[in-house]
């Protein structure tokens, strides 16, 4: 009776919760066993093929692998009979499912064999083909070598783990894109193990330098696999020029090397291409065959207009935002450093774009589809939250325009590092000198801004002393205008900013009693406030952030600052990054945004602000309490 009651209780409970949660619970073996829930697992063949109960199909497949060339009968969920057979073809076992009118070639089910040698031979070939190594390979080699055959649940676990192998995910994505059946889940896997196999695994406190070491190790593993495929997967990890240095040229002949780079030029994504350019420049003296690749790719990058939906950079930007939003929304790396999430997103975007190669997919349509999802806002809010730990990289920097500027900056740096290796006259004309097309394409300061992984790094450059003198003079002037702060804002993200300058800016605002001249338009006011918030964040100046909050309050009450709900959140959360401590950061955000919530007079904007505050609370639980009064006020006002 107790068992029946537990079963009924579970059934009633599951019928009253969202389907997505039901699926997660039913995937939890401990939950299913505790509540003794009867589960019938089904396997569907193809998009419109038959469906079988798992035990029915796997039993037939076991008999077929142990008795090759002999058809075994299985029955689908509609009661229709089918035959499964394992045939030896060209030294391998192939599985086929057929009825009177249809025939399907199935993936290998050799892991179900009773003979351990058959299982191990299949697994060894699979490891070689899919780049499976390390703990995963060792674990399953040990299990498959045991005399007892795999049960249904063990086989399902093996299949599930193999489904996370990046090489297989890439092949499956390319095939689904070719068939026009790709779904969002194909583009962005939702299991952290997949990304760890793609870009490497680190602990949640690892520094960027420690991750670069791990990325170098992963690049070595990729390149030890297959010369071309491993090289191209390695390129997807090269979101930094310092990571590209770990990549070796494929160990192939000159003709094959030229073919590999030619395919990269025609088929791969901008991230892979710029990394390949960096690598090629480092070897162009010994491999002159790479000169034409460098010339073609750099020329394409220079001529690409990132404002157009047809741009390669537009597609890379959208796929990065799409992946990052999914990782954030599903909390796949809830405690990782922000740079690691960005690296996973960039690498997966690179893989996605490479998978588009040779398919009928309209890339421009994909850009517009991604825009229509509206997930850029989710990405943007997560980026604002991440500023507490990585204050130098703003979520705005994921734009196609900034990615292109960053990549042109990387090429410029690689050219400078390899100037003595560049002997080809055409390359020198394209790349070297202040009048070269490359130099003219460099857009300061954008080509020198931090890359996505560099939000917490210290800039290498120092502000020239004569520039510092100009900035100091502007901030110490008797009267202040928006232009008085322009020099300070312009150098804040590019070079190391002396802390005294943030203090000077705060003191200047107090000295003129927050009266700024020439603030005549809304755009100018917002630009000034956003710029000072960035300065406060990158210099970790709590003094400037506190002073900016007063300035914002005064301008808002004088009707000189009329921001939208999103703009209020942006300024507050950028300024909050002046505090790295979680409790102080949360308190600052809560106080600023609560003040805004109590002063807002537009009900539409109040509703929008409430929606945004709920989103950032979902992203960062430490904001729940500090924003509780703001939520209550906005709910009461907008209802």
Coordinates of C-alpha atoms in Angstrom, one line a residue:
X1 CA 0.0 0.0 0.0
X2 CA 2.8 2.4 0.9
X3 CA 4.5 1.7 -2.5
X4 CA 1.2 2.4 -4.3
X5 CA 0.7 5.7 -2.4
X6 CA 4.3 6.8 -3.2
X7 CA 3.7 6.0 -6.9
X8 CA 0.4 7.9 -6.9
X9 CA 2.0 10.9 -5.0
X10 CA 4.8 11.1 -7.6
X11 CA 2.3 10.9 -10.5
X12 CA 0.2 13.7 -9.0
X13 CA 3.3 15.9 -8.3
X14 CA 4.7 15.4 -11.8
X15 CA 1.5 16.3 -13.4
X16 CA 1.6 19.7 -11.8
X17 CA 5.1 21.0 -12.7
X18 CA 6.5 22.2 -15.9
X19 CA 7.5 19.6 -18.5
X20 CA 11.1 20.7 -18.6
X21 CA 11.5 20.0 -14.8
X22 CA 9.7 16.7 -15.2
X23 CA 12.2 15.6 -17.8
X24 CA 15.1 16.6 -15.5
X25 CA 13.5 14.6 -12.6
X26 CA 12.9 11.5 -14.7
X27 CA 16.5 11.6 -15.9
X28 CA 17.6 11.4 -12.2
X29 CA 18.0 7.7 -11.4
X30 CA 18.0 8.3 -7.6
X31 CA 14.6 10.2 -7.9
X32 CA 13.0 7.5 -10.0
X33 CA 14.2 4.7 -7.7
X34 CA 13.2 6.5 -4.5
X35 CA 9.6 7.0 -5.8
X36 CA 9.5 3.7 -7.7
X37 CA 8.3 5.4 -10.8
X38 CA 7.8 2.9 -13.8
X39 CA 9.8 4.3 -16.8
X40 CA 9.4 3.2 -20.4
X41 CA 12.2 4.5 -22.5
X42 CA 11.7 4.8 -26.2
X43 CA 14.1 5.1 -29.1
X44 CA 13.1 6.9 -32.3
X45 CA 14.9 6.2 -35.6
X46 CA 15.5 9.2 -37.8
X47 CA 13.2 12.1 -38.1
X48 CA 10.1 10.3 -39.3
X49 CA 11.1 6.7 -38.7
X50 CA 9.7 4.1 -36.3
X51 CA 9.8 4.2 -32.5
X52 CA 10.7 1.3 -30.3
X53 CA 10.7 0.6 -26.7
X54 CA 14.3 0.5 -25.7
X55 CA 14.5 -3.0 -24.3
X56 CA 12.7 -4.4 -27.4
X57 CA 15.2 -2.8 -29.8
X58 CA 18.4 -3.4 -27.8
X59 CA 17.6 -7.1 -27.3
X60 CA 17.2 -7.5 -31.0
X61 CA 20.5 -5.7 -31.6
X62 CA 22.3 -7.8 -29.0
X63 CA 21.2 -10.9 -30.8
X64 CA 22.2 -9.5 -34.2
X65 CA 25.8 -8.5 -33.1
X66 CA 26.3 -11.9 -31.5
X67 CA 24.8 -13.7 -34.5
X68 CA 25.9 -11.6 -37.6
X69 CA 24.2 -11.9 -40.9
X70 CA 21.0 -13.3 -39.3
X71 CA 18.0 -11.1 -39.2
X72 CA 16.3 -10.6 -35.8
X73 CA 12.7 -9.5 -35.4
X74 CA 11.8 -6.5 -33.4
X75 CA 8.4 -4.8 -33.1
X76 CA 7.8 -1.0 -33.0
X77 CA 5.4 0.8 -30.7
X78 CA 2.7 0.6 -33.3
X79 CA 3.0 -3.2 -33.4
X80 CA 4.7 -3.3 -36.8
X81 CA 7.4 -5.9 -37.3
X82 CA 11.0 -4.9 -38.3
X83 CA 14.2 -6.8 -38.9
X84 CA 17.6 -5.9 -37.5
X85 CA 20.8 -7.4 -38.9
X86 CA 24.5 -6.9 -38.4
X87 CA 26.5 -7.4 -41.6
X88 CA 30.3 -7.5 -42.0
X89 CA 31.3 -4.9 -44.6
X90 CA 34.9 -4.0 -45.4
X91 CA 36.2 -5.2 -42.1
X92 CA 33.6 -3.5 -40.0
X93 CA 30.2 -4.5 -38.6
X94 CA 27.3 -2.4 -39.9
X95 CA 23.8 -2.5 -38.5
X96 CA 20.6 -2.2 -40.6
X97 CA 16.9 -1.9 -39.7
X98 CA 14.3 -2.7 -42.3
X99 CA 10.7 -3.6 -43.0
X100 CA 8.9 -4.2 -46.3
X101 CA 9.3 -0.6 -47.5
X102 CA 12.1 1.1 -45.5
X103 CA 15.7 0.5 -44.7
X104 CA 17.9 2.4 -42.2
X105 CA 21.6 2.1 -41.5
X106 CA 22.0 2.4 -37.7
X107 CA 25.0 3.7 -35.8
X108 CA 27.2 0.9 -34.4
X109 CA 25.8 -1.1 -31.5
X110 CA 28.9 -3.3 -31.2
X111 CA 29.2 -2.2 -27.5
X112 CA 26.3 -4.5 -26.8
X113 CA 28.3 -7.6 -27.9
X114 CA 28.7 -10.4 -25.4
X115 CA 32.4 -10.8 -26.5
X116 CA 34.7 -8.3 -24.8
X117 CA 37.1 -8.4 -27.7
X118 CA 34.3 -7.2 -30.1
X119 CA 33.4 -4.4 -27.7
X120 CA 37.1 -3.3 -27.2
X121 CA 37.9 -3.3 -30.9
X122 CA 34.9 -1.1 -31.6
X123 CA 35.7 1.3 -28.7
X124 CA 39.4 1.5 -29.8
X125 CA 38.3 2.5 -33.3
X126 CA 35.8 5.0 -31.9
X127 CA 38.4 6.6 -29.7
X128 CA 40.8 7.0 -32.6
X129 CA 38.0 8.5 -34.8
X130 CA 36.5 10.8 -32.3
X131 CA 39.6 11.9 -30.3
X132 CA 38.5 10.3 -27.1
X133 CA 41.3 10.1 -24.5
X134 CA 42.1 10.4 -20.8
X135 CA 39.8 9.4 -18.0
X136 CA 36.8 8.8 -20.2
X137 CA 38.7 6.3 -22.4
X138 CA 40.3 4.6 -19.5
X139 CA 37.0 4.2 -17.6
X140 CA 35.1 2.6 -20.6
X141 CA 38.1 0.5 -21.6
X142 CA 38.1 -1.0 -18.2
X143 CA 34.3 -1.6 -18.2
X144 CA 34.2 -3.1 -21.7
X145 CA 37.0 -5.5 -20.9
X146 CA 35.0 -7.2 -18.2
X147 CA 33.3 -10.5 -19.2
X148 CA 29.7 -9.4 -18.5
X149 CA 27.9 -7.5 -21.3
X150 CA 26.5 -4.0 -20.9
X151 CA 23.0 -3.7 -19.6
X152 CA 20.5 -1.2 -21.1
X153 CA 21.2 1.5 -18.6
X154 CA 25.0 1.1 -18.9
X155 CA 24.8 1.2 -22.7
X156 CA 22.6 4.4 -22.4
X157 CA 25.3 6.0 -20.2
X158 CA 28.0 5.1 -22.7
X159 CA 26.0 6.5 -25.6
X160 CA 25.2 9.7 -23.6
X161 CA 28.9 10.3 -22.8
X162 CA 30.0 9.7 -26.4
X163 CA 27.3 12.2 -27.5
X164 CA 29.3 14.9 -25.7
X165 CA 32.5 14.4 -27.7
X166 CA 33.2 17.6 -29.6
X167 CA 34.2 15.9 -32.9
X168 CA 30.9 13.9 -32.9
X169 CA 28.9 17.0 -32.0
X170 CA 30.5 18.9 -34.9
X171 CA 29.7 16.0 -37.3
X172 CA 26.1 15.8 -36.0
X173 CA 25.6 19.5 -36.3
X174 CA 27.0 19.6 -39.8
X175 CA 24.7 16.7 -40.8
X176 CA 21.6 18.3 -39.3
X177 CA 22.4 21.6 -41.0
X178 CA 22.8 19.8 -44.3
X179 CA 19.4 18.2 -43.8
X180 CA 17.8 21.4 -42.6
X181 CA 16.8 19.8 -39.3
X182 CA 19.1 21.6 -36.8
X183 CA 17.6 22.9 -33.6
X184 CA 18.9 25.2 -30.9
X185 CA 20.0 22.2 -28.8
X186 CA 22.3 21.1 -31.8
X187 CA 23.9 24.6 -31.8
X188 CA 24.5 24.9 -28.1
X189 CA 25.0 21.7 -26.0
X190 CA 23.8 22.2 -22.5
X191 CA 26.2 19.9 -20.6
X192 CA 29.4 21.4 -19.1
X193 CA 31.3 18.2 -19.9
X194 CA 31.1 19.0 -23.6
X195 CA 32.8 22.4 -23.2
X196 CA 35.4 20.9 -20.9
X197 CA 36.3 18.4 -23.7
X198 CA 36.4 21.3 -26.2
X199 CA 38.4 24.0 -24.4
X200 CA 39.8 22.3 -21.3
X201 CA 38.8 22.0 -17.7
X202 CA 39.8 24.3 -14.8
X203 CA 38.8 25.0 -11.2
X204 CA 36.5 27.9 -10.5
X205 CA 39.4 30.0 -9.0
X206 CA 41.8 29.6 -11.9
X207 CA 43.5 32.7 -13.3
X208 CA 43.6 33.5 -17.0
X209 CA 47.2 32.6 -17.1
X210 CA 46.4 29.2 -15.6
X211 CA 43.7 28.7 -18.2
X212 CA 46.1 29.6 -21.0
X213 CA 48.3 26.8 -19.8
X214 CA 45.3 24.4 -19.9
X215 CA 44.3 25.7 -23.4
X216 CA 47.8 24.9 -24.5
X217 CA 47.5 21.4 -23.2
X218 CA 44.2 21.0 -25.0
X219 CA 45.7 22.3 -28.2
X220 CA 48.4 19.6 -27.9
X221 CA 45.7 17.0 -27.5
X222 CA 43.8 18.2 -30.5
X223 CA 46.9 18.3 -32.7
X224 CA 48.0 14.9 -31.6
X225 CA 44.7 13.5 -33.1
X226 CA 44.5 14.2 -36.8
X227 CA 46.7 16.8 -38.7
X228 CA 43.9 18.8 -40.3
X229 CA 40.9 18.2 -38.1
X230 CA 42.9 18.6 -34.9
X231 CA 44.5 21.8 -36.2
X232 CA 41.1 23.4 -37.0
X233 CA 39.7 22.5 -33.6
X234 CA 42.8 24.0 -32.0
X235 CA 42.2 27.2 -33.9
X236 CA 38.8 27.5 -32.3
X237 CA 40.4 27.9 -28.9
X238 CA 42.6 30.8 -30.0
X239 CA 40.5 33.8 -28.7
X240 CA 43.8 35.3 -27.6
X241 CA 47.0 35.8 -29.5
X242 CA 48.9 34.3 -26.6
X243 CA 46.9 31.1 -27.0
X244 CA 47.7 31.0 -30.8
X245 CA 51.4 30.7 -29.9
X246 CA 50.8 27.2 -28.6
X247 CA 49.5 25.9 -32.0
X248 CA 52.0 24.2 -34.2
X249 CA 51.8 23.9 -38.0
X250 CA 50.3 20.6 -39.1
X251 CA 53.0 18.1 -39.7
X252 CA 52.3 17.6 -43.4
X253 CA 54.0 18.3 -46.7
X254 CA 54.0 21.7 -48.4
X255 CA 51.2 20.8 -50.8
X256 CA 48.9 19.5 -48.1
X257 CA 49.7 22.4 -45.9
X258 CA 48.6 24.8 -48.6
X259 CA 45.4 22.9 -49.1
X260 CA 44.6 22.9 -45.3
X261 CA 45.1 26.7 -45.1
X262 CA 43.1 27.2 -48.3
X263 CA 40.1 25.3 -46.8
X264 CA 40.5 27.5 -43.6
X265 CA 40.3 30.6 -45.8
X266 CA 37.2 29.5 -47.6
X267 CA 35.3 27.6 -44.9
X268 CA 36.2 28.6 -41.4
X269 CA 35.2 31.4 -39.1
X270 CA 37.0 34.8 -38.4
X271 CA 38.4 33.6 -35.1
X272 CA 40.0 30.5 -36.7
X273 CA 41.2 32.6 -39.6
X274 CA 42.9 35.3 -37.5
X275 CA 44.6 32.6 -35.4
X276 CA 45.8 30.9 -38.6
X277 CA 47.1 34.3 -39.8
X278 CA 49.1 34.7 -36.5
X279 CA 50.5 31.2 -36.9
X280 CA 51.3 31.6 -40.6
X281 CA 53.1 34.9 -40.0
X282 CA 55.4 33.2 -37.5
X283 CA 56.3 30.6 -40.2
X284 CA 56.1 32.6 -43.4
X285 CA 59.9 32.7 -43.7
X286 CA 60.2 28.9 -43.8
X287 CA 56.8 28.3 -45.4
X288 CA 56.4 30.8 -48.2
X289 CA 53.4 28.8 -49.5
X290 CA 51.4 30.5 -46.7
X291 CA 51.9 34.0 -48.1
X292 CA 48.8 33.7 -50.4
X293 CA 46.7 32.6 -47.5
X294 CA 47.8 35.6 -45.3
X295 CA 47.2 38.0 -48.2
X296 CA 43.7 36.6 -48.9
X297 CA 42.4 36.4 -45.3
X298 CA 43.8 39.8 -44.2
X299 CA 42.4 41.4 -47.3
X300 CA 39.0 39.9 -46.6
X301 CA 39.0 41.0 -43.0
X302 CA 40.0 44.6 -43.9
X303 CA 37.2 44.8 -46.6
X304 CA 34.5 43.1 -44.4
X305 CA 31.8 45.6 -43.4
X306 CA 30.7 44.4 -39.9
X307 CA 27.6 46.5 -40.0
X308 CA 26.0 44.3 -42.7
X309 CA 24.1 41.1 -41.8
X310 CA 26.1 39.3 -44.4
X311 CA 29.4 39.9 -42.5
X312 CA 31.3 37.0 -41.1
X313 CA 31.8 39.0 -38.0
X314 CA 28.0 39.6 -37.6
X315 CA 27.5 35.8 -37.6
X316 CA 30.3 35.1 -35.2
X317 CA 29.0 37.8 -32.8
X318 CA 25.4 36.4 -32.9
X319 CA 26.5 32.8 -32.4
X320 CA 28.7 33.9 -29.4
X321 CA 25.8 35.7 -27.8
X322 CA 23.5 32.8 -28.5
X323 CA 25.9 30.3 -26.8
X324 CA 26.7 32.6 -23.9
X325 CA 23.1 33.3 -23.3
X326 CA 22.3 29.6 -23.2
X327 CA 25.2 28.9 -20.8
X328 CA 24.0 31.7 -18.5
X329 CA 20.3 30.9 -18.7
X330 CA 20.9 27.2 -17.9
X331 CA 23.5 28.0 -15.3
X332 CA 25.9 25.5 -17.0
X333 CA 29.0 27.2 -15.3
X334 CA 27.4 28.8 -12.3
X335 CA 30.7 29.3 -10.4
X336 CA 33.2 29.7 -13.2
X337 CA 35.2 32.8 -13.9
X338 CA 33.5 35.0 -16.5
X339 CA 36.4 34.6 -18.9
X340 CA 35.9 30.8 -19.0
X341 CA 32.3 31.2 -20.1
X342 CA 33.3 33.7 -22.8
X343 CA 36.0 31.3 -24.0
X344 CA 33.4 28.4 -24.2
X345 CA 31.0 30.7 -26.1
X346 CA 33.6 31.9 -28.6
X347 CA 35.0 28.4 -29.2
X348 CA 31.5 27.0 -29.7
X349 CA 30.6 29.9 -32.0
X350 CA 33.7 29.0 -34.0
X351 CA 32.6 25.4 -34.3
X352 CA 29.1 26.4 -35.3
X353 CA 30.4 28.6 -38.2
X354 CA 32.7 25.9 -39.4
X355 CA 29.8 23.4 -39.4
X356 CA 27.9 25.7 -41.7
X357 CA 30.5 25.0 -44.4
X358 CA 29.1 23.1 -47.4
X359 CA 25.5 23.3 -46.1
X360 CA 22.6 25.2 -47.8
X361 CA 22.2 27.4 -44.7
X362 CA 21.6 31.1 -45.4
X363 CA 24.0 32.7 -43.0
X364 CA 22.3 36.1 -43.4
X365 CA 19.0 34.6 -42.4
X366 CA 20.7 33.0 -39.3
X367 CA 21.9 36.4 -38.2
X368 CA 18.4 37.8 -38.5
X369 CA 16.9 34.8 -36.8
X370 CA 19.4 35.2 -33.9
X371 CA 18.5 38.9 -33.6
X372 CA 14.8 37.9 -33.4
X373 CA 15.4 35.7 -30.4
X374 CA 16.1 38.8 -28.3
X375 CA 18.8 37.0 -26.3
X376 CA 21.3 39.8 -26.7
X377 CA 19.6 41.4 -23.7
X378 CA 20.2 38.3 -21.5
X379 CA 23.9 38.3 -22.6
X380 CA 24.1 42.0 -21.9
X381 CA 22.8 41.7 -18.3
X382 CA 25.1 38.8 -17.6
X383 CA 28.0 40.9 -18.9
X384 CA 27.0 43.7 -16.4
X385 CA 27.0 41.2 -13.6
X386 CA 30.4 39.9 -14.7
X387 CA 31.9 43.3 -14.4
X388 CA 32.4 42.9 -10.7
X389 CA 35.1 40.3 -11.5
X390 CA 36.2 41.5 -14.9
X391 CA 35.6 45.3 -15.1
X392 CA 37.6 46.0 -18.2
X393 CA 35.4 44.1 -20.7
X394 CA 31.9 45.6 -21.4
X395 CA 29.2 43.4 -22.9
X396 CA 29.0 46.0 -25.7
X397 CA 32.3 44.8 -26.9
X398 CA 30.8 41.6 -28.4
X399 CA 29.5 43.6 -31.4
X400 CA 30.6 42.6 -34.8
X401 CA 32.4 46.0 -35.2
X402 CA 34.5 45.5 -32.1
X403 CA 35.4 41.8 -32.8
X404 CA 36.7 43.0 -36.2
X405 CA 38.7 45.8 -34.6
X406 CA 40.1 43.4 -32.1
X407 CA 41.2 40.9 -34.7
X408 CA 42.8 43.6 -36.8
X409 CA 44.7 44.7 -33.7
X410 CA 45.8 41.1 -33.2
X411 CA 47.1 40.9 -36.8
X412 CA 48.9 44.2 -36.3
X413 CA 50.6 42.8 -33.2
X414 CA 51.6 39.6 -35.1
X415 CA 53.0 41.6 -37.9
X416 CA 55.1 43.6 -35.5
X417 CA 56.4 40.5 -33.8
X418 CA 57.3 38.8 -37.1
X419 CA 58.4 41.8 -39.2
X420 CA 61.8 40.2 -40.0
X421 CA 60.1 37.0 -41.3
X422 CA 57.9 38.8 -43.8
X423 CA 60.0 38.7 -47.0
X424 CA 57.2 38.6 -49.6
X425 CA 56.9 42.0 -51.3
X426 CA 53.1 41.7 -51.6
X427 CA 52.7 40.9 -47.9
X428 CA 55.0 43.8 -46.9
X429 CA 52.9 46.2 -49.0
X430 CA 49.7 44.9 -47.4
X431 CA 50.9 44.7 -43.8
X432 CA 54.0 46.8 -43.0
X433 CA 54.3 50.5 -42.6
X434 CA 52.1 53.4 -41.6
X435 CA 50.6 53.7 -45.1
X436 CA 49.8 50.0 -45.5
X437 CA 46.1 48.9 -45.8
X438 CA 46.4 47.1 -42.5
X439 CA 47.7 50.2 -40.7
X440 CA 44.9 52.3 -42.2
X441 CA 42.3 49.7 -41.0
X442 CA 43.5 49.9 -37.4
X443 CA 40.8 52.0 -35.6
X444 CA 42.1 53.5 -32.3
X445 CA 41.2 52.9 -29.5
X446 CA 39.0 50.0 -30.6
X447 CA 41.9 47.8 -31.9
X448 CA 43.6 48.2 -28.5
X449 CA 40.6 47.5 -26.2
X450 CA 40.5 44.4 -24.1
X451 CA 39.5 41.2 -25.7
X452 CA 36.6 39.1 -24.2
X453 CA 39.1 37.1 -22.0
X454 CA 41.0 40.2 -20.8
X455 CA 38.4 41.8 -18.5
X456 CA 40.5 41.4 -15.4
X457 CA 44.0 41.8 -16.9
X458 CA 46.3 44.8 -16.3
X459 CA 47.1 46.7 -19.5
X460 CA 50.7 46.5 -20.7
X461 CA 50.8 50.2 -21.8
X462 CA 51.3 53.3 -19.7
X463 CA 49.8 56.6 -20.4
X464 CA 52.5 59.0 -21.7
X465 CA 53.3 61.7 -19.1
X466 CA 52.3 64.6 -21.4
X467 CA 48.9 63.0 -21.8
X468 CA 48.6 62.6 -18.0
X469 CA 49.5 66.3 -17.6
X470 CA 46.7 67.2 -20.0
X471 CA 44.2 65.1 -18.2
X472 CA 45.2 66.5 -14.8
X473 CA 44.9 70.1 -16.1
X474 CA 41.4 69.4 -17.5
X475 CA 40.2 67.9 -14.2
X476 CA 41.7 70.7 -12.1
X477 CA 40.2 73.5 -14.2
X478 CA 38.1 76.1 -12.5
X479 CA 35.0 75.1 -14.5
X480 CA 34.3 71.6 -15.9
X481 CA 32.5 70.6 -19.0
X482 CA 31.9 67.2 -20.6
X483 CA 35.1 67.6 -22.5
X484 CA 37.0 68.0 -19.3
X485 CA 36.6 64.2 -18.7
X486 CA 37.1 63.0 -22.3
X487 CA 40.9 62.4 -22.0
X488 CA 40.4 60.4 -18.7
X489 CA 37.6 58.2 -20.3
X490 CA 39.5 57.6 -23.5
X491 CA 42.6 56.1 -21.9
X492 CA 40.8 54.3 -19.1
X493 CA 40.4 50.9 -21.0
X494 CA 43.6 51.0 -23.0
X495 CA 46.3 51.9 -20.5
X496 CA 47.0 51.6 -16.8
X497 CA 45.2 54.5 -15.1
X498 CA 46.8 56.1 -12.1
X499 CA 44.4 56.0 -9.2
X500 CA 45.0 59.7 -8.5
X501 CA 43.1 60.6 -11.7
X502 CA 39.9 58.9 -10.5
X503 CA 40.3 60.8 -7.2
X504 CA 40.9 64.1 -9.2
X505 CA 37.7 63.5 -11.2
X506 CA 35.6 62.9 -8.0
X507 CA 37.2 66.0 -6.3
X508 CA 36.5 68.1 -9.4
X509 CA 32.8 67.2 -9.5
X510 CA 32.5 68.1 -5.8
X511 CA 34.5 71.3 -6.3
X512 CA 32.1 72.7 -9.0
X513 CA 29.2 71.4 -6.9
X514 CA 28.2 69.0 -9.7
X515 CA 27.6 71.8 -12.2
X516 CA 28.9 70.6 -15.6
X517 CA 28.8 73.1 -18.5
X518 CA 27.7 72.3 -22.0
X519 CA 25.5 69.4 -21.1
X520 CA 22.8 70.3 -23.6
X521 CA 21.6 67.0 -25.0
X522 CA 20.5 63.7 -23.6
X523 CA 23.2 61.7 -25.5
X524 CA 26.0 63.9 -24.2
X525 CA 24.7 63.5 -20.6
X526 CA 24.5 59.7 -20.9
X527 CA 27.9 59.5 -22.6
X528 CA 29.5 61.5 -19.7
X529 CA 27.9 59.4 -17.0
X530 CA 28.6 56.1 -18.7
X531 CA 32.2 57.1 -19.3
X532 CA 32.8 58.1 -15.7
X533 CA 31.2 54.8 -14.6
X534 CA 33.7 52.9 -16.7
X535 CA 36.6 54.9 -15.1
X536 CA 35.3 54.1 -11.7
X537 CA 35.0 50.4 -12.6
X538 CA 38.4 49.9 -14.2
X539 CA 40.2 51.9 -11.5
X540 CA 38.2 50.3 -8.7
X541 CA 37.5 53.8 -7.4
X542 CA 34.7 53.6 -4.9
X543 CA 35.1 57.3 -4.3
X544 CA 34.4 58.2 -8.0
X545 CA 31.4 55.7 -8.1
X546 CA 29.9 57.3 -5.0
X547 CA 30.4 60.8 -6.4
X548 CA 28.9 59.7 -9.8
X549 CA 25.8 58.5 -8.0
X550 CA 25.3 61.9 -6.5
X551 CA 25.9 63.6 -9.9
X552 CA 23.3 61.2 -11.5
X553 CA 20.8 61.9 -8.8
X554 CA 21.2 65.7 -9.3
X555 CA 20.9 65.5 -13.0
X556 CA 17.9 63.2 -12.8
X557 CA 16.0 65.5 -10.5
X558 CA 16.9 68.6 -12.6
X559 CA 15.5 66.7 -15.6
X560 CA 18.9 66.8 -17.3
X561 CA 19.3 63.0 -17.2
X562 CA 16.3 61.1 -18.5
X563 CA 17.4 57.6 -18.9
X564 CA 15.4 54.5 -19.8
X565 CA 15.2 51.6 -17.4
X566 CA 18.0 49.8 -19.2
X567 CA 20.2 52.8 -19.1
X568 CA 19.8 53.3 -15.4
X569 CA 20.7 49.6 -14.8
X570 CA 23.7 50.0 -17.1
X571 CA 25.2 53.0 -15.4
X572 CA 24.5 51.6 -11.9
X573 CA 26.1 48.2 -12.5
X574 CA 29.1 49.5 -14.3
X575 CA 29.8 51.9 -11.5
X576 CA 29.2 49.1 -9.0
X577 CA 32.2 47.3 -10.5
X578 CA 34.3 49.7 -8.5
X579 CA 33.7 47.1 -5.7
X580 CA 35.1 43.6 -6.3
X581 CA 33.8 42.4 -2.9
X582 CA 30.4 40.6 -3.5
X583 CA 28.6 42.0 -0.4
X584 CA 29.8 45.6 -1.2
X585 CA 28.9 45.3 -4.9
X586 CA 25.4 43.9 -4.1
X587 CA 24.8 46.7 -1.5
X588 CA 25.9 49.4 -4.0
X589 CA 23.7 48.0 -6.8
X590 CA 20.7 47.7 -4.4
X591 CA 21.0 51.2 -3.0
X592 CA 21.4 52.9 -6.4
X593 CA 18.6 50.9 -8.1
X594 CA 16.2 51.2 -5.1
X595 CA 16.6 55.0 -5.3
X596 CA 15.7 54.9 -9.0
X597 CA 12.7 52.6 -8.3
X598 CA 11.3 55.1 -5.8
X599 CA 11.8 58.1 -8.1
X600 CA 10.5 56.7 -11.4
X601 CA 7.3 58.3 -12.5
X602 CA 6.5 56.6 -15.8
X603 CA 4.5 53.4 -15.3
X604 CA 5.8 51.8 -18.5
X605 CA 9.4 52.4 -17.5
X606 CA 8.6 51.1 -14.0
X607 CA 7.4 47.8 -15.5
X608 CA 10.5 47.6 -17.7
X609 CA 12.7 48.2 -14.7
X610 CA 10.9 45.6 -12.6
X611 CA 11.4 43.1 -15.4
X612 CA 15.2 43.9 -15.7
X613 CA 15.7 43.7 -11.9
X614 CA 14.1 40.3 -11.7
X615 CA 16.4 39.1 -14.5
X616 CA 19.6 40.3 -12.8
X617 CA 18.4 38.7 -9.5
X618 CA 18.0 35.4 -11.3
X619 CA 21.6 35.8 -12.6
X620 CA 23.0 36.8 -9.2
X621 CA 21.2 35.6 -6.1
X622 CA 23.1 38.1 -3.9
X623 CA 21.0 40.9 -5.3
X624 CA 17.7 39.4 -4.1
X625 CA 17.7 41.0 -0.7
X626 CA 19.3 44.4 -1.7
X627 CA 16.7 44.8 -4.5
X628 CA 13.6 43.6 -2.5
X629 CA 12.4 47.1 -1.6
X630 CA 12.9 48.2 -5.3
X631 CA 10.8 45.2 -6.5
X632 CA 8.0 46.0 -4.0
X633 CA 7.9 49.6 -5.0
X634 CA 7.8 48.9 -8.7
X635 CA 5.2 46.1 -8.3
X636 CA 2.9 48.5 -6.4
X637 CA 3.4 51.4 -8.8
X638 CA 3.1 49.5 -12.0
X639 CA 0.1 47.3 -11.0

